[in-house]
């Protein structure tokens, strides 16, 4: 049952005037206009999460559950959150969430989570979980997604994760972190360069490029077991694999013929088709969500620019005409937005625009440095990218709707080439 | 565009190679190299116990275990976003080619970029730089199998700084031990 949402919040949504591009001797300048407009949000009251026992583990579970759940609602961008203990005690709430935690006879913790309408308090959704000691966070994420589905009607991202490369020089490993910055895990330890992780659509495998075989190769990591297997290691580059939306094949850039070209391969490492033929550099392929087209980078014009072709390699058209250096394109899951990195001298910045080139906006201002490798969350609203704004390269999440940023990873070692799970 | 300039580059490379071949044919002495190749010892079977032989010191440098910079090989450098060789870099490679041919050693040429630009494009650019170097060395007669190519893009900078002088040091093709 879908409830009509009533909460309006005046927040800063950036409506960008179409780029006022004035050609000046081959250079273009872009003016960006910011205006405030209304963002529709749903107001949720996070009520009591009661521990029905004096047991400390139960008390902690209830408190942790509430904290993680409320944070999930906030990070989704879809809600205003209030209630006891929050800055906003009273909002025009549409919903309230309440929970109980108790200990069963066998010592396990059981939690009940309830979504009720507000203020009439009719029970809309109830879930009972028996989380293991390390599953309180996962339980909160799971119920947050249930609340998003029920109240907003979309799929939440609370159970998604971001894989990335962390380290220095030619010693960088694949790590994974939950979308909220918790749960950091190291997945490889092979004392070579590992980078460009990309999740399979079902989340069971991460494709990445590694030098662990002595030269560059494409490898798969099984997310359940951590097992790593070599898929491909052709002479030259084996770089930037991208799973197709149906998970049946991948795009990759191989330089076996001399210079990098875009190929479609099977997950077993067999070449299905070579899609580009040119003496230039062709890299960074990324599927359109319909699986019929792809975007990639070519410097055949003299500088790296974005192009689209269909899955058979036909119908090539240039996408970017502004900027002398554009790379790392990625289409949002709905196909609504194209994000990529553009270089303006030393400042590589993140651009978001429509796939046809309309509404182009550089989302990182000049206080950002070396912003690279955007990757979309499955909600099509958030994207993660790497930037060395604060010294070492770190990962940041950008909210396309509210134009806000949050830092996802911390520490001194550089984090690069993030890939958001699906 | 790049295609045109690189085929012109290869014309230059070829004519240079031809000129070099003619020049070396005219000169009386082969290029002088101070180092000599290591002497290989054939295994000897003995029935009777024999006095333990003294370990044989190879006369030349131990090429296989040395970084190429230790026996006179120099790295070459590139312009911003460029992977073409200029005259000074070709002169360095001419010298490198003589040493490599005499030593008969296998080396790796790794391509590197400065921090500007993207990870993936820099990996491709680094590979282009390494391949231009190996292509030129091949035109000078260095066997293709003796020079392996890899690229580290911007991930393994030689200088950590962020000035143009640092970046210039990081845009290079580096010779290293396999």
Coordinates of C-alpha atoms in Angstrom, one line a residue:
Chain A
X1 CA 0.0 0.0 0.0
X2 CA 1.4 3.4 -1.0
X3 CA 0.7 6.4 1.1
X4 CA 0.6 9.8 -0.2
X5 CA 3.6 11.8 1.0
X6 CA 2.9 15.3 2.3
X7 CA 6.2 16.5 3.6
X8 CA 7.7 19.4 1.6
X9 CA 11.1 20.6 2.4
X10 CA 12.6 23.7 1.1
X11 CA 16.1 22.5 0.4
X12 CA 18.8 23.6 -2.0
X13 CA 18.2 21.8 -5.2
X14 CA 20.4 23.1 -7.9
X15 CA 18.7 23.8 -11.1
X16 CA 21.3 24.5 -13.5
X17 CA 20.7 26.7 -16.5
X18 CA 21.8 25.1 -19.6
X19 CA 25.5 25.8 -20.0
X20 CA 26.0 29.2 -21.3
X21 CA 28.7 28.2 -23.7
X22 CA 30.4 31.1 -25.4
X23 CA 32.9 30.0 -27.9
X24 CA 36.0 32.1 -27.7
X25 CA 38.8 31.1 -30.0
X26 CA 38.2 27.4 -29.6
X27 CA 37.7 27.6 -25.8
X28 CA 34.3 27.5 -24.2
X29 CA 33.3 28.9 -20.9
X30 CA 30.5 27.6 -18.8
X31 CA 28.4 29.7 -16.5
X32 CA 26.5 27.8 -13.8
X33 CA 23.5 29.3 -12.2
X34 CA 22.3 28.0 -8.8
X35 CA 18.7 28.4 -7.8
X36 CA 16.8 27.1 -4.8
X37 CA 13.7 25.0 -5.4
X38 CA 11.6 22.5 -3.4
X39 CA 12.6 18.8 -2.8
X40 CA 9.8 16.5 -1.8
X41 CA 10.8 14.5 1.2
X42 CA 8.9 12.0 3.4
X43 CA 8.9 12.8 7.1
X44 CA 9.6 9.7 9.2
X45 CA 9.5 9.6 13.0
X46 CA 12.0 7.2 14.4
X47 CA 10.3 6.2 17.6
X48 CA 11.4 4.0 20.5
X49 CA 13.6 0.9 19.8
X50 CA 13.0 -0.8 23.2
X51 CA 15.1 -3.4 24.7
X52 CA 12.7 -5.9 26.5
X53 CA 15.5 -7.1 28.7
X54 CA 18.2 -5.7 31.1
X55 CA 20.8 -7.7 29.2
X56 CA 23.5 -5.5 27.9
X57 CA 23.8 -7.1 24.5
X58 CA 20.1 -6.6 23.9
X59 CA 20.3 -2.9 25.1
X60 CA 23.2 -2.4 22.7
X61 CA 21.5 -4.1 19.8
X62 CA 18.4 -1.9 20.2
X63 CA 20.5 1.3 20.3
X64 CA 22.7 0.3 17.4
X65 CA 19.7 -0.8 15.3
X66 CA 18.1 2.6 15.8
X67 CA 21.2 4.6 15.0
X68 CA 22.1 2.6 11.8
X69 CA 18.5 2.6 10.6
X70 CA 18.0 6.4 11.1
X71 CA 21.3 7.0 9.3
X72 CA 20.1 4.9 6.4
X73 CA 17.0 7.0 6.0
X74 CA 19.1 10.2 6.1
X75 CA 21.7 8.9 3.6
X76 CA 19.0 7.9 1.1
X77 CA 18.1 11.5 0.7
X78 CA 14.5 10.6 0.6
X79 CA 13.5 11.5 4.2
X80 CA 13.5 14.0 6.9
X81 CA 14.0 12.1 10.2
X82 CA 12.8 13.2 13.6
X83 CA 11.5 12.0 16.9
X84 CA 12.9 11.4 20.4
X85 CA 16.6 12.3 20.5
X86 CA 16.6 14.1 17.2
X87 CA 17.0 17.8 16.5
X88 CA 13.5 17.7 14.9
X89 CA 11.3 16.3 17.6
X90 CA 8.1 17.2 15.8
X91 CA 7.7 17.2 12.0
X92 CA 4.5 16.7 10.0
X93 CA 5.3 13.0 10.1
X94 CA 3.7 10.6 7.7
X95 CA 5.2 7.5 9.4
X96 CA 6.7 6.2 12.6
X97 CA 9.0 3.3 13.0
X98 CA 9.2 1.5 16.3
X99 CA 11.1 -1.6 17.4
X100 CA 11.6 -4.1 20.2
X101 CA 14.6 -6.3 20.9
X102 CA 14.6 -9.3 23.2
X103 CA 16.5 -12.4 24.0
X104 CA 15.0 -15.8 23.2
X105 CA 15.5 -19.0 25.3
X106 CA 18.5 -20.1 23.2
X107 CA 20.2 -16.8 23.9
X108 CA 19.7 -15.4 20.4
X109 CA 18.6 -11.8 20.0
X110 CA 15.3 -11.3 18.2
X111 CA 14.1 -7.9 16.9
X112 CA 10.7 -6.8 15.8
X113 CA 10.5 -3.7 13.5
X114 CA 7.2 -2.0 12.8
X115 CA 6.3 0.7 10.3
X116 CA 3.1 2.5 11.3
X117 CA 1.2 5.4 9.8
X118 CA 1.3 8.7 11.7
X119 CA -0.6 10.0 13.6
X120 CA -3.2 7.3 13.3
X121 CA -0.7 4.5 14.1
X122 CA -2.0 1.8 11.8
X123 CA 0.5 -1.0 11.4
X124 CA 1.6 -1.1 7.7
X125 CA 4.7 -3.3 7.8
X126 CA 6.1 -5.6 10.5
X127 CA 9.3 -7.6 10.3
X128 CA 10.9 -10.0 12.7
X129 CA 14.7 -10.7 12.5
X130 CA 17.1 -13.0 14.4
X131 CA 20.4 -11.3 13.7
X132 CA 23.7 -13.0 14.6
X133 CA 26.2 -11.0 16.7
X134 CA 27.6 -9.2 13.6
X135 CA 24.3 -8.7 11.8
X136 CA 22.7 -5.8 13.6
X137 CA 23.8 -3.4 10.9
X138 CA 22.6 -5.6 8.1
X139 CA 19.3 -6.0 9.8
X140 CA 18.9 -2.2 10.1
X141 CA 19.9 -1.8 6.4
X142 CA 17.4 -4.5 5.4
X143 CA 14.5 -2.8 7.2
X144 CA 15.5 0.6 5.9
X145 CA 15.2 -0.8 2.3
X146 CA 11.7 -2.2 3.3
X147 CA 10.7 1.3 4.5
X148 CA 11.9 2.9 1.3
X149 CA 10.0 0.4 -0.8
X150 CA 6.8 0.8 1.2
X151 CA 6.8 4.5 1.7
X152 CA 8.5 5.8 -1.5
X153 CA 8.1 2.9 -3.9
X154 CA 11.7 2.7 -5.0
X155 CA 14.6 0.3 -4.2
X156 CA 16.8 1.5 -1.4
X157 CA 20.6 1.4 -1.4
X158 CA 21.2 0.5 2.3
X159 CA 22.7 -2.9 1.5
X160 CA 25.0 -1.7 -1.2
X161 CA 28.8 -1.6 -1.0
X162 CA 31.6 0.2 -2.7
X163 CA 34.7 -1.7 -3.9
X164 CA 37.9 0.3 -4.6
X165 CA 41.7 0.1 -4.8
X166 CA 43.7 1.2 -1.7
X167 CA 47.5 1.5 -1.4
X168 CA 50.5 3.2 -2.9
X169 CA 52.7 2.8 -5.9
X170 CA 52.5 -0.7 -7.4
X171 CA 51.2 -2.1 -4.1
X172 CA 47.4 -1.5 -4.1
X173 CA 44.7 -3.9 -3.0
X174 CA 41.0 -4.3 -3.6
X175 CA 38.9 -3.2 -0.5
X176 CA 35.2 -3.0 0.0
X177 CA 33.3 -0.7 2.3
X178 CA 29.6 -0.5 3.1
X179 CA 27.8 2.4 1.4
X180 CA 27.6 4.2 4.8
X181 CA 31.4 4.1 5.3
X182 CA 31.4 1.2 7.8
X183 CA 32.5 -2.4 7.5
X184 CA 35.8 -1.9 5.7
X185 CA 37.3 -5.1 4.4
X186 CA 40.4 -5.9 2.5
X187 CA 39.8 -8.5 -0.3
X188 CA 43.2 -9.0 -1.9
X189 CA 46.8 -9.2 -0.6
X190 CA 49.1 -10.0 -3.5
X191 CA 51.7 -7.3 -3.2
X192 CA 51.0 -6.0 -6.7
X193 CA 48.8 -3.4 -8.3
X194 CA 45.1 -4.2 -8.2
X195 CA 42.5 -1.7 -9.5
X196 CA 39.3 -0.9 -11.3
X197 CA 36.9 -3.2 -9.4
X198 CA 33.4 -3.7 -11.0
X199 CA 30.6 -5.7 -9.4
X200 CA 28.6 -8.3 -11.3
X201 CA 24.9 -7.4 -11.4
X202 CA 24.1 -10.2 -8.9
X203 CA 26.9 -9.1 -6.6
X204 CA 28.6 -12.5 -6.5
X205 CA 31.7 -11.5 -8.3
X206 CA 34.0 -8.5 -8.6
X207 CA 36.0 -8.1 -11.8
X208 CA 39.2 -6.2 -11.4
X209 CA 42.5 -5.6 -13.2
X210 CA 45.6 -6.9 -11.4
X211 CA 49.4 -7.3 -12.1
X212 CA 49.5 -10.4 -9.8
X213 CA 50.5 -12.6 -12.7
X214 CA 53.5 -10.4 -13.5
X215 CA 51.6 -8.5 -16.2
X216 CA 48.2 -6.9 -16.4
X217 CA 45.2 -9.3 -16.4
X218 CA 41.5 -9.5 -15.7
X219 CA 40.6 -11.3 -12.5
X220 CA 37.3 -12.3 -10.8
X221 CA 37.0 -12.3 -7.0
X222 CA 34.1 -14.4 -5.6
X223 CA 32.5 -12.2 -3.0
X224 CA 31.3 -15.1 -0.9
X225 CA 34.6 -16.9 -0.5
X226 CA 37.2 -14.3 -1.5
X227 CA 38.6 -16.7 -4.1
X228 CA 40.4 -15.0 -7.0
X229 CA 40.7 -16.5 -10.5
X230 CA 42.4 -15.2 -13.6
X231 CA 39.9 -14.6 -16.5
X232 CA 42.2 -13.1 -19.1
X233 CA 45.8 -12.0 -19.4
X234 CA 46.5 -10.9 -22.9
X235 CA 49.7 -9.0 -23.9
X236 CA 49.3 -5.4 -23.0
X237 CA 46.4 -3.7 -21.2
X238 CA 43.5 -5.8 -19.8
X239 CA 41.8 -2.8 -18.3
X240 CA 38.5 -1.4 -17.1
X241 CA 36.1 -4.3 -17.3
X242 CA 32.4 -3.5 -17.1
X243 CA 29.8 -6.1 -16.5
X244 CA 26.8 -6.0 -18.8
X245 CA 23.4 -5.3 -17.2
X246 CA 22.4 -9.0 -17.7
X247 CA 25.7 -10.3 -16.3
X248 CA 26.3 -12.5 -19.3
X249 CA 29.3 -10.6 -20.7
X250 CA 31.8 -7.8 -20.0
X251 CA 33.3 -4.9 -21.9
X252 CA 37.1 -4.5 -21.6
X253 CA 39.9 -2.6 -23.2
X254 CA 42.7 -4.8 -24.6
X255 CA 45.9 -3.7 -26.4
X256 CA 46.8 -7.1 -27.8
X257 CA 46.6 -5.7 -31.3
X258 CA 49.0 -2.9 -30.5
X259 CA 46.9 -0.1 -29.0
X260 CA 43.9 -0.3 -26.7
X261 CA 40.6 -1.3 -28.3
X262 CA 37.2 -2.1 -26.8
X263 CA 36.1 -5.7 -26.8
X264 CA 33.1 -7.7 -25.6
X265 CA 34.1 -10.9 -23.7
X266 CA 32.4 -13.7 -22.0
X267 CA 32.9 -14.2 -18.2
X268 CA 35.0 -17.2 -19.2
X269 CA 37.4 -14.9 -21.0
X270 CA 36.5 -15.6 -24.6
X271 CA 36.4 -12.7 -27.0
X272 CA 32.9 -12.2 -28.4
X273 CA 33.6 -9.2 -30.6
X274 CA 36.1 -6.4 -31.1
X275 CA 34.1 -3.2 -31.2
X276 CA 36.6 -0.5 -32.2
X277 CA 39.3 -0.4 -34.9
X278 CA 41.6 2.7 -34.7
X279 CA 45.2 3.6 -34.2
X280 CA 44.2 5.7 -31.2
X281 CA 43.6 4.9 -27.5
X282 CA 40.1 3.4 -26.8
X283 CA 39.4 2.8 -23.1
X284 CA 36.9 3.1 -20.3
X285 CA 34.0 1.2 -21.8
X286 CA 30.7 1.4 -19.9
X287 CA 27.4 -0.2 -20.8
X288 CA 24.2 1.7 -21.2
X289 CA 21.5 0.3 -18.8
X290 CA 19.6 -1.1 -21.8
X291 CA 22.6 -3.3 -22.7
X292 CA 22.3 -2.2 -26.4
X293 CA 24.8 0.6 -26.4
X294 CA 28.0 1.7 -24.6
X295 CA 30.0 4.8 -23.9
X296 CA 33.8 4.8 -24.1
X297 CA 36.8 7.1 -24.4
X298 CA 38.8 7.6 -27.6
X299 CA 41.6 10.1 -28.4
X300 CA 41.1 9.6 -32.1
X301 CA 40.3 13.3 -32.4
X302 CA 43.7 14.2 -30.8
X303 CA 42.3 14.5 -27.2
X304 CA 40.4 12.0 -25.1
X305 CA 36.7 12.4 -25.7
X306 CA 33.5 10.4 -25.0
X307 CA 31.7 8.4 -27.7
X308 CA 28.8 6.0 -27.9
X309 CA 28.4 3.0 -30.2
X310 CA 26.0 0.1 -30.2
X311 CA 26.8 -3.4 -29.0
X312 CA 28.0 -4.4 -32.4
X313 CA 30.4 -1.5 -32.7
X314 CA 28.2 0.5 -35.2
X315 CA 26.7 3.9 -35.1
X316 CA 29.6 5.7 -33.5
X317 CA 28.7 9.2 -32.3
X318 CA 30.7 11.7 -30.3
X319 CA 29.2 12.7 -26.9
X320 CA 31.5 15.4 -25.6
X321 CA 32.6 18.6 -27.4
X322 CA 33.4 20.7 -24.3
X323 CA 36.7 20.2 -22.5
X324 CA 40.0 19.0 -23.9
X325 CA 40.2 15.8 -21.8
X326 CA 37.1 13.7 -20.9
X327 CA 37.3 10.1 -19.6
X328 CA 35.7 7.6 -17.2
X329 CA 32.1 7.9 -18.4
X330 CA 29.3 6.1 -16.6
X331 CA 25.6 6.1 -17.3
X332 CA 23.2 6.1 -14.4
X333 CA 21.1 3.0 -13.9
X334 CA 18.0 4.7 -15.3
X335 CA 20.0 6.1 -18.2
X336 CA 19.0 9.6 -17.2
X337 CA 22.5 10.9 -16.4
X338 CA 26.0 10.6 -17.7
X339 CA 28.8 11.2 -15.3
X340 CA 32.5 11.5 -16.3
X341 CA 35.8 13.2 -15.4
X342 CA 37.0 16.2 -17.2
X343 CA 40.5 17.7 -16.9
X344 CA 41.0 21.4 -16.7
X345 CA 44.8 21.7 -16.4
X346 CA 45.7 20.2 -13.0
X347 CA 42.1 20.1 -11.8
X348 CA 40.2 17.0 -13.0
X349 CA 36.6 17.5 -12.1
X350 CA 33.4 15.5 -12.1
X351 CA 30.7 16.4 -14.7
X352 CA 27.1 15.3 -14.7
X353 CA 25.0 15.8 -17.8
X354 CA 22.2 14.3 -19.9
X355 CA 23.5 11.6 -22.3
X356 CA 22.6 13.9 -25.1
X357 CA 24.9 16.6 -23.6
X358 CA 22.1 18.8 -22.1
X359 CA 22.2 20.2 -18.6
X360 CA 26.0 19.8 -18.4
X361 CA 27.4 20.8 -15.0
X362 CA 30.7 20.5 -13.3
X363 CA 29.7 19.4 -9.9
X364 CA 33.0 19.7 -8.1
X365 CA 34.2 23.3 -7.7
X366 CA 37.9 24.3 -7.8
X367 CA 38.4 23.5 -4.2
X368 CA 38.4 19.8 -5.3
X369 CA 41.5 18.2 -6.8
X370 CA 42.0 15.2 -9.1
X371 CA 38.3 14.1 -9.1
X372 CA 38.2 10.8 -10.9
X373 CA 36.3 7.6 -11.7
X374 CA 32.6 8.3 -10.9
X375 CA 30.4 5.2 -10.3
X376 CA 26.7 5.3 -9.8
X377 CA 24.7 3.9 -6.9
X378 CA 21.8 1.7 -8.1
X379 CA 19.4 4.5 -7.0
X380 CA 20.7 6.7 -9.9
X381 CA 20.9 9.6 -7.4
X382 CA 24.2 9.1 -5.7
X383 CA 27.6 8.6 -7.2
X384 CA 31.0 7.8 -5.7
X385 CA 34.3 9.2 -7.0
X386 CA 37.9 9.6 -5.9
X387 CA 39.5 12.9 -5.1
X388 CA 42.7 14.0 -3.4
X389 CA 41.0 17.2 -2.1
X390 CA 42.2 16.5 1.5
X391 CA 45.8 15.2 0.6
X392 CA 45.6 11.5 -0.2
X393 CA 43.0 10.4 -2.6
X394 CA 39.8 9.5 -0.8
X395 CA 36.3 8.4 -1.9
X396 CA 33.4 10.9 -1.8
X397 CA 29.7 10.4 -2.4
X398 CA 27.8 13.0 -4.4
X399 CA 24.0 13.5 -4.3
X400 CA 22.8 14.6 -7.7
X401 CA 19.4 15.8 -6.4
X402 CA 20.6 17.9 -3.4
X403 CA 24.1 18.7 -4.7
X404 CA 25.7 17.5 -1.5
X405 CA 28.8 15.6 -0.7
X406 CA 30.0 13.3 2.0
X407 CA 33.3 11.6 2.5
X408 CA 33.1 7.8 2.4
X409 CA 36.6 6.6 3.2
X410 CA 39.3 8.0 5.6
X411 CA 43.0 7.3 6.4
X412 CA 46.3 8.1 4.8
X413 CA 46.5 5.6 2.0
X414 CA 45.2 6.7 -1.4
X415 CA 41.8 5.2 -2.4
X416 CA 41.1 5.1 -6.2
X417 CA 38.8 3.6 -8.8
X418 CA 35.6 3.0 -6.8
X419 CA 32.9 0.7 -8.1
X420 CA 29.4 0.8 -6.5
X421 CA 27.6 -2.5 -6.2
X422 CA 24.2 -3.0 -7.9
Chain B
X1 CA 45.7 13.1 -36.7
X2 CA 47.7 11.1 -34.3
X3 CA 47.9 8.4 -37.0
X4 CA 49.5 10.9 -39.4
X5 CA 52.1 12.2 -37.0
X6 CA 53.0 8.7 -35.8
X7 CA 53.5 7.4 -39.4
X8 CA 55.7 10.4 -40.0
X9 CA 57.5 9.6 -36.8
X10 CA 58.1 6.0 -38.0
X11 CA 59.5 7.4 -41.3
X12 CA 62.0 9.4 -39.3
X13 CA 62.8 6.3 -37.2
X14 CA 63.3 4.2 -40.3
X15 CA 65.5 6.7 -42.0
X16 CA 67.5 7.1 -38.8
X17 CA 67.9 3.4 -38.6
X18 CA 69.1 3.2 -42.2
X19 CA 71.5 6.1 -41.6
X20 CA 72.8 4.3 -38.6
X21 CA 73.3 1.1 -40.5
X22 CA 75.2 2.9 -43.2
X23 CA 77.3 4.8 -40.7
X24 CA 78.2 1.7 -38.7
X25 CA 79.1 -0.1 -42.0
X26 CA 81.6 2.7 -42.9
X27 CA 83.2 3.0 -39.5
X28 CA 86.2 0.8 -38.9
X29 CA 85.5 -0.1 -35.3
X30 CA 82.3 -1.4 -33.8
X31 CA 80.8 0.8 -31.0
X32 CA 83.0 0.5 -28.0
X33 CA 81.4 -1.0 -24.9
X34 CA 83.3 -1.2 -21.7
X35 CA 81.4 -4.1 -20.3
X36 CA 81.6 -7.7 -21.6
X37 CA 79.0 -10.4 -21.4
X38 CA 79.1 -12.9 -18.5
X39 CA 80.9 -16.2 -19.2
X40 CA 78.7 -19.2 -18.9
X41 CA 80.2 -22.3 -17.3
X42 CA 79.2 -25.6 -18.8
X43 CA 78.4 -28.2 -16.1
X44 CA 81.2 -30.7 -15.7
X45 CA 80.5 -34.3 -14.4
X46 CA 83.2 -35.9 -12.3
X47 CA 83.5 -39.4 -11.1
X48 CA 86.3 -39.0 -8.6
X49 CA 85.9 -36.5 -5.9
X50 CA 87.7 -33.4 -7.0
X51 CA 88.9 -30.3 -5.3
X52 CA 86.2 -27.8 -4.9
X53 CA 86.5 -25.3 -7.8
X54 CA 86.9 -21.7 -6.9
X55 CA 83.7 -19.8 -7.7
X56 CA 84.1 -18.2 -11.1
X57 CA 83.6 -14.5 -11.2
X58 CA 81.9 -13.3 -14.4
X59 CA 84.1 -10.8 -16.1
X60 CA 81.3 -8.3 -17.1
X61 CA 78.5 -7.0 -15.1
X62 CA 75.9 -9.5 -13.9
X63 CA 73.3 -8.1 -16.2
X64 CA 70.5 -10.5 -15.2
X65 CA 70.6 -9.3 -11.6
X66 CA 71.3 -5.6 -12.1
X67 CA 68.9 -2.8 -12.7
X68 CA 69.6 -1.5 -16.2
X69 CA 70.7 1.9 -14.8
X70 CA 73.7 0.2 -13.3
X71 CA 75.1 -0.8 -16.7
X72 CA 74.5 2.5 -18.4
X73 CA 70.9 2.3 -19.6
X74 CA 69.1 5.6 -19.2
X75 CA 65.4 6.3 -19.0
X76 CA 63.7 8.6 -21.6
X77 CA 61.2 11.4 -21.0
X78 CA 58.1 12.8 -22.7
X79 CA 56.1 16.0 -23.1
X80 CA 52.8 16.6 -21.4
X81 CA 50.2 14.2 -22.8
X82 CA 52.8 13.1 -25.5
X83 CA 54.2 9.8 -26.5
X84 CA 56.5 10.9 -29.3
X85 CA 60.3 10.7 -29.0
X86 CA 62.3 13.9 -29.6
X87 CA 66.0 13.9 -30.9
X88 CA 67.5 14.0 -27.4
X89 CA 65.5 10.9 -26.3
X90 CA 66.3 9.1 -29.5
X91 CA 70.0 9.7 -28.8
X92 CA 69.6 8.1 -25.4
X93 CA 67.9 5.2 -27.0
X94 CA 70.6 4.8 -29.6
X95 CA 73.1 4.4 -26.7
X96 CA 70.7 2.1 -24.9
X97 CA 70.3 -0.1 -28.0
X98 CA 74.0 -0.6 -28.3
X99 CA 74.3 -1.7 -24.7
X100 CA 71.3 -4.0 -24.9
X101 CA 72.5 -5.7 -28.0
X102 CA 75.9 -6.3 -26.6
X103 CA 74.6 -7.5 -23.3
X104 CA 71.9 -9.7 -24.8
X105 CA 69.9 -9.1 -21.6
X106 CA 66.1 -9.0 -21.3
X107 CA 64.7 -5.8 -19.8
X108 CA 61.2 -4.4 -19.1
X109 CA 60.3 -0.9 -20.3
X110 CA 57.5 0.5 -18.1
X111 CA 55.6 3.6 -19.1
X112 CA 54.8 6.3 -16.6
X113 CA 52.7 9.5 -16.5
X114 CA 52.4 12.5 -14.2
X115 CA 49.4 12.7 -11.8
X116 CA 47.3 14.9 -14.0
X117 CA 44.6 13.0 -15.9
X118 CA 42.7 9.9 -15.2
X119 CA 44.0 6.5 -13.9
X120 CA 42.9 4.6 -17.0
X121 CA 43.9 7.0 -19.7
X122 CA 47.3 7.3 -18.0
X123 CA 47.7 3.5 -18.1
X124 CA 47.0 3.6 -21.8
X125 CA 49.3 6.6 -22.3
X126 CA 52.0 4.9 -20.3
X127 CA 51.8 1.8 -22.5
X128 CA 52.0 4.0 -25.6
X129 CA 55.2 5.5 -24.3
X130 CA 56.7 2.1 -23.5
X131 CA 55.7 0.8 -26.9
X132 CA 57.2 3.8 -28.8
X133 CA 60.5 3.1 -27.0
X134 CA 60.4 -0.7 -27.8
X135 CA 59.4 0.0 -31.4
X136 CA 62.4 2.4 -31.8
X137 CA 64.8 -0.1 -30.1
X138 CA 63.5 -2.8 -32.5
X139 CA 64.3 -0.6 -35.4
X140 CA 67.8 -0.4 -34.1
X141 CA 68.1 -4.2 -34.1
X142 CA 67.3 -4.9 -30.4
X143 CA 65.4 -8.3 -30.6
X144 CA 61.7 -7.7 -29.8
X145 CA 61.7 -10.6 -27.4
X146 CA 64.4 -9.0 -25.3
X147 CA 62.3 -5.9 -24.4
X148 CA 59.0 -6.4 -22.5
X149 CA 56.4 -3.7 -22.1
X150 CA 54.3 -2.7 -19.1
X151 CA 52.5 0.4 -17.9
X152 CA 52.0 1.8 -14.5
X153 CA 50.3 5.0 -15.6
X154 CA 50.4 7.5 -12.7
X155 CA 50.5 4.9 -10.0
X156 CA 54.2 4.7 -9.4
X157 CA 55.6 8.3 -9.6
X158 CA 59.4 8.8 -9.3
X159 CA 58.9 12.2 -7.7
X160 CA 56.0 12.7 -5.3
X161 CA 55.8 16.5 -5.7
X162 CA 53.2 18.5 -7.6
X163 CA 55.4 20.9 -9.6
X164 CA 56.1 20.9 -13.3
X165 CA 59.6 19.7 -12.5
X166 CA 58.3 16.7 -10.6
X167 CA 55.8 15.9 -13.3
X168 CA 58.5 16.1 -16.0
X169 CA 60.4 13.4 -14.0
X170 CA 57.3 11.2 -13.9
X171 CA 56.5 11.3 -17.6
X172 CA 59.0 8.6 -18.6
X173 CA 59.8 5.2 -20.0
X174 CA 61.7 3.4 -17.3
X175 CA 64.1 0.5 -18.0
X176 CA 64.0 -2.2 -15.3
X177 CA 65.0 -5.8 -14.5
X178 CA 62.3 -8.3 -15.4

